[in-house]
PDB file of C-alpha atoms and ligand atoms in Angstrom:
ATOM      1  CA  MET D   1     116.713 100.408 206.521  1.00 80.00           C
ATOM      2  CA  SER D   2     114.190 102.709 204.878  1.00 91.00           C
ATOM      3  CA  TYR D   3     112.467 101.859 201.667  1.00 98.00           C
ATOM      4  CA  GLU D   4     109.482 103.129 199.693  1.00 98.00           C
ATOM      5  CA  THR D   5     107.317  99.771 199.425  1.00 98.00           C
ATOM      6  CA  VAL D   6     108.972  97.441 202.008  1.00 98.00           C
ATOM      7  CA  LEU D   7     109.090  97.635 205.767  1.00 98.00           C
ATOM      8  CA  TYR D   8     112.473  96.314 207.252  1.00 98.00           C
ATOM      9  CA  GLU D   9     111.846  95.816 210.936  1.00 98.00           C
ATOM     10  CA  GLN D  10     114.304  94.032 213.199  1.00 98.00           C
ATOM     11  CA  ASP D  11     113.663  92.876 216.770  1.00 97.00           C
ATOM     12  CA  GLY D  12     116.711  91.001 218.151  1.00 97.00           C
ATOM     13  CA  ALA D  13     117.726  88.334 215.806  1.00 98.00           C
ATOM     14  CA  ILE D  14     114.301  88.304 214.136  1.00 98.00           C
ATOM     15  CA  LEU D  15     113.825  90.414 210.954  1.00 98.00           C
ATOM     16  CA  LYS D  16     110.383  91.035 209.720  1.00 98.00           C
ATOM     17  CA  ILE D  17     110.115  92.109 205.892  1.00 98.00           C
ATOM     18  CA  THR D  18     106.866  93.272 204.988  1.00 98.00           C
ATOM     19  CA  MET D  19     105.764  94.046 201.289  1.00 98.00           C
ATOM     20  CA  ASN D  20     104.072  97.353 201.667  1.00 98.00           C
ATOM     21  CA  ARG D  21     101.505  98.141 198.944  1.00 98.00           C
ATOM     22  CA  PRO D  22      98.216  97.079 200.817  1.00 98.00           C
ATOM     23  CA  ASP D  23      95.957  98.942 198.161  1.00 98.00           C
ATOM     24  CA  LYS D  24      97.286  96.740 195.609  1.00 98.00           C
ATOM     25  CA  LEU D  25      97.563  93.643 197.630  1.00 98.00           C
ATOM     26  CA  ASN D  26     101.217  94.196 197.579  1.00 98.00           C
ATOM     27  CA  ALA D  27     101.549  93.573 193.711  1.00 98.00           C
ATOM     28  CA  MET D  28     105.196  93.673 192.835  1.00 97.00           C
ATOM     29  CA  THR D  29     106.473  96.967 191.061  1.00 96.00           C
ATOM     30  CA  ASP D  30     110.127  97.114 189.948  1.00 95.00           C
ATOM     31  CA  THR D  31     110.556  99.254 193.048  1.00 97.00           C
ATOM     32  CA  LEU D  32     109.141  96.574 195.343  1.00 98.00           C
ATOM     33  CA  LEU D  33     111.145  93.788 193.680  1.00 97.00           C
ATOM     34  CA  HIS D  34     114.368  95.732 193.870  1.00 97.00           C
ATOM     35  CA  GLU D  35     113.677  96.617 197.550  1.00 98.00           C
ATOM     36  CA  LEU D  36     112.797  93.065 198.500  1.00 98.00           C
ATOM     37  CA  GLY D  37     116.095  92.096 196.939  1.00 98.00           C
ATOM     38  CA  ASP D  38     118.060  94.451 198.816  1.00 98.00           C
ATOM     39  CA  ALA D  39     116.219  93.659 202.089  1.00 98.00           C
ATOM     40  CA  PHE D  40     117.266  90.075 201.665  1.00 98.00           C
ATOM     41  CA  GLN D  41     120.891  91.024 200.667  1.00 98.00           C
ATOM     42  CA  CYS D  42     120.963  92.911 204.062  1.00 98.00           C
ATOM     43  CA  ALA D  43     119.397  90.016 205.861  1.00 98.00           C
ATOM     44  CA  GLY D  44     122.186  87.738 204.701  1.00 97.00           C
ATOM     45  CA  ASP D  45     124.957  90.253 205.346  1.00 97.00           C
ATOM     46  CA  ASP D  46     123.979  91.176 208.793  1.00 97.00           C
ATOM     47  CA  PRO D  47     125.179  88.404 211.377  1.00 96.00           C
ATOM     48  CA  SER D  48     122.746  89.738 214.139  1.00 97.00           C
ATOM     49  CA  VAL D  49     119.724  88.629 211.651  1.00 98.00           C
ATOM     50  CA  ARG D  50     119.131  84.709 212.336  1.00 98.00           C
ATOM     51  CA  VAL D  51     115.646  84.433 211.090  1.00 98.00           C
ATOM     52  CA  VAL D  52     113.601  86.254 208.364  1.00 98.00           C
ATOM     53  CA  VAL D  53     109.964  86.696 208.432  1.00 98.00           C
ATOM     54  CA  LEU D  54     108.308  87.641 205.042  1.00 99.00           C
ATOM     55  CA  THR D  55     104.805  88.756 205.008  1.00 98.00           C
ATOM     56  CA  GLY D  56     102.378  91.519 203.437  1.00 98.00           C
ATOM     57  CA  ALA D  57     100.765  94.545 204.636  1.00 98.00           C
ATOM     58  CA  GLY D  58      96.928  94.627 204.758  1.00 98.00           C
ATOM     59  CA  ARG D  59      94.582  92.043 203.512  1.00 98.00           C
ATOM     60  CA  GLY D  60      96.989  90.445 200.989  1.00 98.00           C
ATOM     61  CA  PHE D  61     100.240  88.565 200.971  1.00 98.00           C
ATOM     62  CA  CYS D  62     101.328  89.439 197.421  1.00 98.00           C
ATOM     63  CA  ALA D  63      99.112  89.530 194.056  1.00 98.00           C
ATOM     64  CA  GLY D  64     102.052  88.817 191.851  1.00 98.00           C
ATOM     65  CA  ALA D  65     103.514  91.141 189.217  1.00 97.00           C
ATOM     66  CA  ASP D  66     101.808  94.547 189.158  1.00 96.00           C
ATOM     67  CA  LEU D  67      99.926  94.212 185.956  1.00 95.00           C
ATOM     68  CA  ALA D  68      99.587  97.925 185.422  1.00 92.00           C
ATOM     69  CA  GLY D  69     103.101  98.192 184.862  1.00 83.00           C
ATOM     70  CA  VAL D  70     102.890  95.353 182.223  1.00 80.00           C
ATOM     71  CA  VAL D  71     100.201  97.413 180.333  1.00 81.00           C
ATOM     72  CA  GLU D  72     102.310 100.490 180.476  1.00 77.00           C
ATOM     73  CA  THR D  73     105.073  98.903 178.497  1.00 74.00           C
ATOM     74  CA  GLY D  74     102.784  97.760 175.841  1.00 69.00           C
ATOM     75  CA  VAL D  75     101.602  94.351 176.625  1.00 71.00           C
ATOM     76  CA  GLU D  76      98.911  94.558 173.679  1.00 73.00           C
ATOM     77  CA  ASN D  77     101.565  94.626 171.073  1.00 74.00           C
ATOM     78  CA  GLY D  78     103.461  91.813 172.735  1.00 81.00           C
ATOM     79  CA  ASN D  79     106.169  94.422 173.525  1.00 82.00           C
ATOM     80  CA  PHE D  80     106.566  93.453 177.237  1.00 86.00           C
ATOM     81  CA  PRO D  81     110.101  92.072 177.580  1.00 90.00           C
ATOM     82  CA  TYR D  82     109.224  89.230 179.677  1.00 92.00           C
ATOM     83  CA  ARG D  83     112.406  87.040 179.597  1.00 94.00           C
ATOM     84  CA  GLU D  84     114.626  90.158 180.297  1.00 94.00           C
ATOM     85  CA  HIS D  85     112.364  91.343 182.991  1.00 94.00           C
ATOM     86  CA  LEU D  86     112.297  87.970 184.827  1.00 97.00           C
ATOM     87  CA  ILE D  87     116.032  87.212 184.419  1.00 97.00           C
ATOM     88  CA  ASN D  88     116.830  90.585 185.734  1.00 96.00           C
ATOM     89  CA  ASN D  89     114.319  91.096 188.413  1.00 96.00           C
ATOM     90  CA  TYR D  90     112.363  88.208 189.714  1.00 97.00           C
ATOM     91  CA  ASN D  91     115.156  85.434 189.186  1.00 98.00           C
ATOM     92  CA  PRO D  92     117.830  87.137 191.421  1.00 97.00           C
ATOM     93  CA  LEU D  93     115.251  87.640 194.259  1.00 98.00           C
ATOM     94  CA  ILE D  94     114.137  83.987 194.198  1.00 98.00           C
ATOM     95  CA  LEU D  95     117.650  82.878 194.126  1.00 98.00           C
ATOM     96  CA  ARG D  96     118.693  85.067 196.862  1.00 98.00           C
ATOM     97  CA  MET D  97     116.009  83.662 199.122  1.00 98.00           C
ATOM     98  CA  ARG D  98     116.865  80.099 198.351  1.00 97.00           C
ATOM     99  CA  ASN D  99     120.517  80.815 198.800  1.00 97.00           C
ATOM    100  CA  LEU D 100     120.086  82.753 202.150  1.00 98.00           C
ATOM    101  CA  PRO D 101     121.967  80.804 204.734  1.00 97.00           C
ATOM    102  CA  LYS D 102     119.158  81.575 207.246  1.00 97.00           C
ATOM    103  CA  PRO D 103     115.589  80.355 207.535  1.00 98.00           C
ATOM    104  CA  ILE D 104     112.803  82.415 205.968  1.00 98.00           C
ATOM    105  CA  ILE D 105     109.180  81.909 207.336  1.00 98.00           C
ATOM    106  CA  GLY D 106     106.467  82.958 205.066  1.00 98.00           C
ATOM    107  CA  ALA D 107     103.659  84.682 207.113  1.00 98.00           C
ATOM    108  CA  ILE D 108     100.970  83.987 204.693  1.00 98.00           C
ATOM    109  CA  ASN D 109      98.390  86.891 205.684  1.00 98.00           C
ATOM    110  CA  GLY D 110      96.019  86.880 202.737  1.00 98.00           C
ATOM    111  CA  VAL D 111      96.091  85.997 199.149  1.00 98.00           C
ATOM    112  CA  ALA D 112      99.316  84.774 197.279  1.00 99.00           C
ATOM    113  CA  ALA D 113      98.878  85.030 193.498  1.00 98.00           C
ATOM    114  CA  GLY D 114     101.031  84.578 190.650  1.00 98.00           C
ATOM    115  CA  ALA D 115     104.714  85.397 191.438  1.00 98.00           C
ATOM    116  CA  GLY D 116     103.517  86.284 194.937  1.00 98.00           C
ATOM    117  CA  MET D 117     102.707  82.560 195.274  1.00 98.00           C
ATOM    118  CA  SER D 118     106.185  81.843 193.921  1.00 98.00           C
ATOM    119  CA  LEU D 119     107.548  83.890 196.818  1.00 98.00           C
ATOM    120  CA  ALA D 120     105.490  82.145 199.468  1.00 98.00           C
ATOM    121  CA  LEU D 121     106.838  78.848 197.889  1.00 98.00           C
ATOM    122  CA  ALA D 122     110.596  80.146 198.140  1.00 98.00           C
ATOM    123  CA  CYS D 123     110.243  80.543 201.913  1.00 98.00           C
ATOM    124  CA  ASP D 124     111.485  77.640 203.974  1.00 98.00           C
ATOM    125  CA  MET D 125     108.308  77.282 205.617  1.00 98.00           C
ATOM    126  CA  ARG D 126     104.692  78.733 205.352  1.00 98.00           C
ATOM    127  CA  ILE D 127     102.196  79.463 208.225  1.00 98.00           C
ATOM    128  CA  ALA D 128      98.913  80.767 206.733  1.00 98.00           C
ATOM    129  CA  ALA D 129      95.975  82.610 208.200  1.00 98.00           C
ATOM    130  CA  ASP D 130      92.962  80.690 208.041  1.00 98.00           C
ATOM    131  CA  ASN D 131      91.589  83.447 205.307  1.00 98.00           C
ATOM    132  CA  ALA D 132      94.825  83.164 203.156  1.00 98.00           C
ATOM    133  CA  SER D 133      94.536  81.768 199.567  1.00 98.00           C
ATOM    134  CA  PHE D 134      96.874  80.647 196.973  1.00 98.00           C
ATOM    135  CA  LEU D 135      96.544  80.828 193.024  1.00 98.00           C
ATOM    136  CA  GLN D 136      98.695  80.144 190.175  1.00 98.00           C
ATOM    137  CA  ALA D 137      97.198  82.994 188.418  1.00 98.00           C
ATOM    138  CA  PHE D 138      99.565  83.008 185.513  1.00 98.00           C
ATOM    139  CA  VAL D 139      97.391  80.864 183.121  1.00 98.00           C
ATOM    140  CA  LYS D 140      94.375  83.141 183.787  1.00 98.00           C
ATOM    141  CA  ILE D 141      96.244  85.907 181.940  1.00 96.00           C
ATOM    142  CA  GLY D 142      97.933  83.753 179.379  1.00 96.00           C
ATOM    143  CA  LEU D 143     101.328  83.247 180.996  1.00 97.00           C
ATOM    144  CA  VAL D 144     103.513  80.450 182.116  1.00 98.00           C
ATOM    145  CA  PRO D 145     104.080  80.026 185.975  1.00 98.00           C
ATOM    146  CA  ASP D 146     107.429  81.649 186.660  1.00 98.00           C
ATOM    147  CA  SER D 147     109.654  82.933 189.624  1.00 98.00           C
ATOM    148  CA  GLY D 148     110.463  79.282 190.470  1.00 98.00           C
ATOM    149  CA  SER D 149     106.798  77.941 190.472  1.00 98.00           C
ATOM    150  CA  THR D 150     107.364  75.274 187.967  1.00 98.00           C
ATOM    151  CA  TRP D 151     110.363  73.939 190.083  1.00 97.00           C
ATOM    152  CA  MET D 152     109.212  74.409 193.660  1.00 98.00           C
ATOM    153  CA  LEU D 153     105.481  73.507 193.343  1.00 98.00           C
ATOM    154  CA  PRO D 154     105.787  70.031 192.002  1.00 98.00           C
ATOM    155  CA  ARG D 155     108.429  69.325 194.661  1.00 97.00           C
ATOM    156  CA  LEU D 156     106.272  70.570 197.485  1.00 97.00           C
ATOM    157  CA  VAL D 157     102.868  69.046 196.448  1.00 98.00           C
ATOM    158  CA  GLY D 158     103.668  66.498 193.665  1.00 98.00           C
ATOM    159  CA  MET D 159     103.174  66.633 189.926  1.00 98.00           C
ATOM    160  CA  THR D 160      99.530  65.808 189.816  1.00 98.00           C
ATOM    161  CA  ARG D 161      98.397  68.605 192.351  1.00 98.00           C
ATOM    162  CA  ALA D 162     101.102  71.034 190.957  1.00 98.00           C
ATOM    163  CA  MET D 163      99.586  70.381 187.293  1.00 98.00           C
ATOM    164  CA  ASP D 164      96.026  70.876 188.503  1.00 98.00           C
ATOM    165  CA  LEU D 165      96.978  74.277 190.015  1.00 98.00           C
ATOM    166  CA  MET D 166      98.984  75.428 187.346  1.00 98.00           C
ATOM    167  CA  LEU D 167      96.715  74.585 184.524  1.00 98.00           C
ATOM    168  CA  SER D 168      93.631  75.760 186.109  1.00 98.00           C
ATOM    169  CA  GLY D 169      94.697  78.631 187.957  1.00 98.00           C
ATOM    170  CA  ARG D 170      92.111  77.817 190.427  1.00 98.00           C
ATOM    171  CA  LYS D 171      92.262  79.610 194.022  1.00 98.00           C
ATOM    172  CA  ILE D 172      92.715  77.216 197.018  1.00 98.00           C
ATOM    173  CA  GLY D 173      92.062  78.190 200.560  1.00 98.00           C
ATOM    174  CA  ALA D 174      94.406  77.796 203.495  1.00 98.00           C
ATOM    175  CA  GLN D 175      92.883  74.439 204.642  1.00 98.00           C
ATOM    176  CA  GLU D 176      93.287  72.834 201.178  1.00 98.00           C
ATOM    177  CA  ALA D 177      96.935  74.147 201.181  1.00 98.00           C
ATOM    178  CA  LEU D 178      97.494  72.443 204.455  1.00 98.00           C
ATOM    179  CA  GLU D 179      95.903  69.263 203.316  1.00 98.00           C
ATOM    180  CA  ILE D 180      98.152  69.134 200.152  1.00 98.00           C
ATOM    181  CA  GLY D 181     101.278  70.011 202.079  1.00 98.00           C
ATOM    182  CA  LEU D 182     101.530  73.490 200.741  1.00 98.00           C
ATOM    183  CA  VAL D 183     101.801  75.084 204.113  1.00 98.00           C
ATOM    184  CA  ASN D 184     103.067  73.831 207.495  1.00 98.00           C
ATOM    185  CA  GLN D 185     100.372  75.235 209.676  1.00 98.00           C
ATOM    186  CA  VAL D 186      97.040  77.162 209.476  1.00 98.00           C
ATOM    187  CA  VAL D 187      96.043  79.488 212.417  1.00 98.00           C
ATOM    188  CA  SER D 188      93.218  82.062 212.803  1.00 98.00           C
ATOM    189  CA  GLY D 189      94.038  85.435 211.281  1.00 97.00           C
ATOM    190  CA  ASP D 190      94.327  87.237 214.603  1.00 97.00           C
ATOM    191  CA  GLN D 191      96.712  84.472 215.893  1.00 98.00           C
ATOM    192  CA  LEU D 192      99.163  84.666 212.797  1.00 98.00           C
ATOM    193  CA  MET D 193     101.758  86.982 213.951  1.00 98.00           C
ATOM    194  CA  GLU D 194     101.792  85.602 217.456  1.00 98.00           C
ATOM    195  CA  THR D 195     102.526  82.162 216.253  1.00 98.00           C
ATOM    196  CA  ILE D 196     105.017  83.291 213.722  1.00 98.00           C
ATOM    197  CA  GLY D 197     106.606  85.089 216.682  1.00 98.00           C
ATOM    198  CA  LYS D 198     106.866  81.793 218.586  1.00 98.00           C
ATOM    199  CA  VAL D 199     108.310  79.951 215.650  1.00 98.00           C
ATOM    200  CA  ALA D 200     110.599  82.689 214.768  1.00 98.00           C
ATOM    201  CA  ALA D 201     111.978  82.914 218.206  1.00 98.00           C
ATOM    202  CA  GLU D 202     112.824  79.109 218.168  1.00 98.00           C
ATOM    203  CA  PHE D 203     114.840  79.862 214.904  1.00 98.00           C
ATOM    204  CA  ALA D 204     116.528  82.841 216.595  1.00 98.00           C
ATOM    205  CA  ALA D 205     117.893  80.380 219.181  1.00 97.00           C
ATOM    206  CA  ALA D 206     118.713  77.848 216.710  1.00 98.00           C
ATOM    207  CA  PRO D 207     122.362  77.034 215.435  1.00 98.00           C
ATOM    208  CA  THR D 208     121.998  79.503 212.569  1.00 97.00           C
ATOM    209  CA  LYS D 209     125.041  78.199 210.471  1.00 97.00           C
ATOM    210  CA  THR D 210     123.901  74.690 210.662  1.00 98.00           C
ATOM    211  CA  VAL D 211     120.432  75.766 209.539  1.00 97.00           C
ATOM    212  CA  GLY D 212     122.056  77.474 206.495  1.00 97.00           C
ATOM    213  CA  TYR D 213     124.044  74.215 205.971  1.00 98.00           C
ATOM    214  CA  ILE D 214     120.781  72.080 206.105  1.00 98.00           C
ATOM    215  CA  LYS D 215     119.041  74.515 203.310  1.00 97.00           C
ATOM    216  CA  ARG D 216     122.133  73.882 201.227  1.00 97.00           C
ATOM    217  CA  ALA D 217     122.152  70.235 201.489  1.00 98.00           C
ATOM    218  CA  VAL D 218     118.380  69.942 200.834  1.00 97.00           C
ATOM    219  CA  GLU D 219     118.588  72.307 197.871  1.00 95.00           C
ATOM    220  CA  PHE D 220     121.488  70.398 196.432  1.00 97.00           C
ATOM    221  CA  ALA D 221     119.934  66.901 196.852  1.00 97.00           C
ATOM    222  CA  LEU D 222     116.765  67.969 195.021  1.00 94.00           C
ATOM    223  CA  HIS D 223     118.882  67.906 191.820  1.00 93.00           C
ATOM    224  CA  SER D 224     121.477  65.182 192.621  1.00 97.00           C
ATOM    225  CA  THR D 225     122.186  61.636 192.683  1.00 98.00           C
ATOM    226  CA  LEU D 226     122.062  59.910 196.077  1.00 98.00           C
ATOM    227  CA  GLU D 227     125.983  59.344 195.818  1.00 98.00           C
ATOM    228  CA  GLN D 228     126.394  63.133 195.165  1.00 98.00           C
ATOM    229  CA  ALA D 229     124.064  63.988 197.979  1.00 98.00           C
ATOM    230  CA  LEU D 230     126.007  61.788 200.354  1.00 98.00           C
ATOM    231  CA  PHE D 231     129.296  63.482 199.608  1.00 98.00           C
ATOM    232  CA  LYS D 232     127.437  67.011 199.856  1.00 98.00           C
ATOM    233  CA  GLU D 233     126.205  65.904 203.334  1.00 98.00           C
ATOM    234  CA  ALA D 234     129.798  64.816 204.449  1.00 98.00           C
ATOM    235  CA  ALA D 235     131.413  68.257 203.136  1.00 98.00           C
ATOM    236  CA  LEU D 236     128.586  70.191 204.893  1.00 98.00           C
ATOM    237  CA  GLN D 237     128.927  68.005 208.073  1.00 98.00           C
ATOM    238  CA  GLU D 238     132.598  68.932 208.136  1.00 98.00           C
ATOM    239  CA  LEU D 239     131.712  72.562 208.128  1.00 98.00           C
ATOM    240  CA  ALA D 240     128.946  72.170 210.749  1.00 98.00           C
ATOM    241  CA  GLY D 241     131.321  70.274 213.016  1.00 98.00           C
ATOM    242  CA  LYS D 242     133.689  73.227 212.949  1.00 98.00           C
ATOM    243  CA  THR D 243     131.028  75.686 214.400  1.00 98.00           C
ATOM    244  CA  SER D 244     130.977  76.609 218.080  1.00 98.00           C
ATOM    245  CA  ASP D 245     127.294  75.848 218.188  1.00 98.00           C
ATOM    246  CA  HIS D 246     128.094  72.192 217.549  1.00 98.00           C
ATOM    247  CA  ALA D 247     130.543  71.960 220.332  1.00 98.00           C
ATOM    248  CA  GLU D 248     127.909  73.899 222.647  1.00 98.00           C
ATOM    249  CA  GLY D 249     125.365  71.320 221.419  1.00 98.00           C
ATOM    250  CA  VAL D 250     127.260  68.337 222.480  1.00 98.00           C
ATOM    251  CA  ALA D 251     128.479  69.834 225.683  1.00 98.00           C
ATOM    252  CA  ALA D 252     124.846  70.779 226.678  1.00 98.00           C
ATOM    253  CA  PHE D 253     123.726  67.247 225.894  1.00 98.00           C
ATOM    254  CA  LEU D 254     126.281  65.735 228.249  1.00 98.00           C
ATOM    255  CA  GLN D 255     125.721  68.350 230.940  1.00 98.00           C
ATOM    256  CA  LYS D 256     121.883  67.714 230.728  1.00 98.00           C
ATOM    257  CA  ARG D 257     121.070  71.333 230.180  1.00 98.00           C
ATOM    258  CA  PRO D 258     119.494  73.315 227.262  1.00 97.00           C
ATOM    259  CA  PRO D 259     122.089  74.495 224.655  1.00 98.00           C
ATOM    260  CA  GLN D 260     122.882  78.236 224.326  1.00 98.00           C
ATOM    261  CA  PHE D 261     123.449  78.411 220.550  1.00 98.00           C
ATOM    262  CA  LYS D 262     125.037  81.709 219.403  1.00 96.00           C
ATOM    263  CA  GLY D 263     124.619  81.177 215.660  1.00 95.00           C
ATOM    264  CA  GLU D 264     128.444  80.818 215.336  1.00 93.00           C
TER     265      GLU D 264
HETATM  266  O1  LIG J 301     108.281  90.015 184.202  1.00 62.76           O
HETATM  267  C1  LIG J 301     107.186  90.060 184.562  1.00 62.76           C
HETATM  268  O2  LIG J 301     106.731  91.012 185.310  1.00 62.76           O
HETATM  269  C2  LIG J 301     106.425  88.773 184.622  1.00 62.76           C
HETATM  270  C3  LIG J 301     105.986  88.293 185.748  1.00 62.76           C
HETATM  271  C4  LIG J 301     104.859  87.662 185.921  1.00 62.76           C
HETATM  272  C5  LIG J 301     104.605  87.089 187.268  1.00 62.76           C
HETATM  273  C6  LIG J 301     103.100  87.189 187.741  1.00 62.76           C
HETATM  274  O3  LIG J 301     102.859  87.299 188.750  1.00 62.76           O
HETATM  275  S1  LIG J 301     101.849  87.027 186.537  1.00 62.76           S
HETATM  276  C7  LIG J 301     100.497  87.039 187.644  1.00 62.76           C
HETATM  277  C8  LIG J 301     100.019  88.427 188.100  1.00 62.76           C
HETATM  278  N1  LIG J 301      98.991  88.299 188.975  1.00 62.76           N
HETATM  279  C9  LIG J 301      97.751  88.124 188.771  1.00 62.76           C
HETATM  280  O4  LIG J 301      97.481  87.867 187.677  1.00 62.76           O
HETATM  281  C10 LIG J 301      96.674  88.279 189.951  1.00 62.76           C
HETATM  282  C11 LIG J 301      95.802  89.502 189.610  1.00 62.76           C
HETATM  283  N2  LIG J 301      94.961  89.653 190.804  1.00 62.76           N
HETATM  284  C12 LIG J 301      93.723  88.953 191.056  1.00 62.76           C
HETATM  285  O5  LIG J 301      93.534  87.910 190.318  1.00 62.76           O
HETATM  286  C13 LIG J 301      92.992  89.279 192.109  1.00 62.76           C
HETATM  287  O6  LIG J 301      93.297  90.645 192.416  1.00 62.76           O
HETATM  288  C14 LIG J 301      93.232  88.372 193.459  1.00 62.76           C
HETATM  289  C15 LIG J 301      92.628  87.136 193.050  1.00 62.76           C
HETATM  290  C16 LIG J 301      94.899  88.325 193.778  1.00 62.76           C
HETATM  291  C17 LIG J 301      92.556  89.100 194.697  1.00 62.76           C
HETATM  292  O7  LIG J 301      91.140  89.375 194.166  1.00 62.76           O
HETATM  293  P1  LIG J 301      90.358  90.402 195.246  1.00 62.76           P
HETATM  294  O8  LIG J 301      88.918  90.285 194.699  1.00 62.76           O
HETATM  295  O9  LIG J 301      90.614  89.719 196.675  1.00 62.76           O
HETATM  296  O10 LIG J 301      90.997  91.850 195.104  1.00 62.76           O
HETATM  297  P2  LIG J 301      90.909  92.741 194.009  1.00 62.76           P
HETATM  298  O11 LIG J 301      89.671  93.674 194.104  1.00 62.76           O
HETATM  299  O12 LIG J 301      91.086  92.097 192.682  1.00 62.76           O
HETATM  300  O13 LIG J 301      92.156  93.614 193.970  1.00 62.76           O
HETATM  301  C18 LIG J 301      92.205  94.780 195.027  1.00 62.76           C
HETATM  302  C19 LIG J 301      93.138  95.788 194.380  1.00 62.76           C
HETATM  303  O14 LIG J 301      94.431  95.186 194.103  1.00 62.76           O
HETATM  304  C20 LIG J 301      92.562  96.257 193.015  1.00 62.76           C
HETATM  305  O15 LIG J 301      92.895  97.525 192.924  1.00 62.76           O
HETATM  306  P3  LIG J 301      91.659  98.752 192.764  1.00 62.76           P
HETATM  307  O16 LIG J 301      90.686  98.473 191.838  1.00 62.76           O
HETATM  308  O17 LIG J 301      91.016  98.637 194.168  1.00 62.76           O
HETATM  309  O18 LIG J 301      92.547  99.963 192.833  1.00 62.76           O
HETATM  310  C21 LIG J 301      93.222  95.648 191.968  1.00 62.76           C
HETATM  311  O19 LIG J 301      93.292  96.003 190.642  1.00 62.76           O
HETATM  312  C22 LIG J 301      94.654  95.451 192.658  1.00 62.76           C
HETATM  313  N3  LIG J 301      95.478  94.308 192.068  1.00 62.76           N
HETATM  314  C23 LIG J 301      95.443  93.070 192.390  1.00 62.76           C
HETATM  315  N4  LIG J 301      96.294  92.331 191.871  1.00 62.76           N
HETATM  316  C24 LIG J 301      96.990  93.159 191.141  1.00 62.76           C
HETATM  317  C25 LIG J 301      96.701  94.517 191.374  1.00 62.76           C
HETATM  318  N5  LIG J 301      97.019  95.550 190.671  1.00 62.76           N
HETATM  319  C26 LIG J 301      98.109  95.321 189.970  1.00 62.76           C
HETATM  320  N6  LIG J 301      98.428  94.106 189.632  1.00 62.76           N
HETATM  321  C27 LIG J 301      98.164  93.079 190.197  1.00 62.76           C
HETATM  322  N7  LIG J 301      98.694  91.597 190.068  1.00 62.76           N
END
């Protein structure tokens, strides 16, 4: 896959998607947004991809919307069509990530600001370099958190912390992000991609369809009653129970050997 602002690199079952506007901390232009969306679509469609790593080129993860584009469209007159732009460009990308039936690991290599932080939140897990940082930059420019931040942040860190971050727009470092449960792990910057490689290799050998069902079950449970969640679990367990990886997992357990999952 060849893009202008995104690198799409597959190594076996591991796909690495890199936002590639390093001079602008990977701020998102329309081109970058569409290319990212296309890359996630391809990741979903390609059965050989079993895990996706999302990262940024250079010293930033993603600085959010490219504000130069907003100015060009006439922000000073209130002319920027935020609703339409979000609905057509950002929202489909976030939904595509959340609905991707494969795990997404955010390799947070630097600053994640505004919608760039939302992108990080939309990953299934986040491993951050020790020099990474996070800020809900929206309020600093008079905007409401978007691209799923209002939905995801309180669920990840609780209302008290989410409101603090969203209302203040303050930047937090990787260590604080770890303490409040925003990231899964912090490693030194020079160890980031090696650590990511190990975690991605584990997912590449996982029962991929079941991993997708787990994502669906949890997403559903976040806005359902207990009763609805119980029925959803049962329905998804029915599907998981029909995978060859389930049969392999049970056989491997009984034969006291490691399972060889094929993602089928
Ligand atoms: O529909 C819609 O489009 C609405 C969607 C909105 C979603 C949003 O994301 S709103 C929030 C947008 N993002 C921001 O407000 C963050 C703006 N950036 C910053 O606050 C800072 O750059 C950072 C805290 C992220 C990093 O600071 P620092 O000191 O490490 O780097 P820097 O020097 O500020 O930035 C380096 C370069 O990247 C610089 O370019 P230059 O001067 O060297 O040519 C800077 O202008 C550029 N850059 C950083 N962020 C953006 C950007 N250029 C365009 N848009 C950006 N968001």
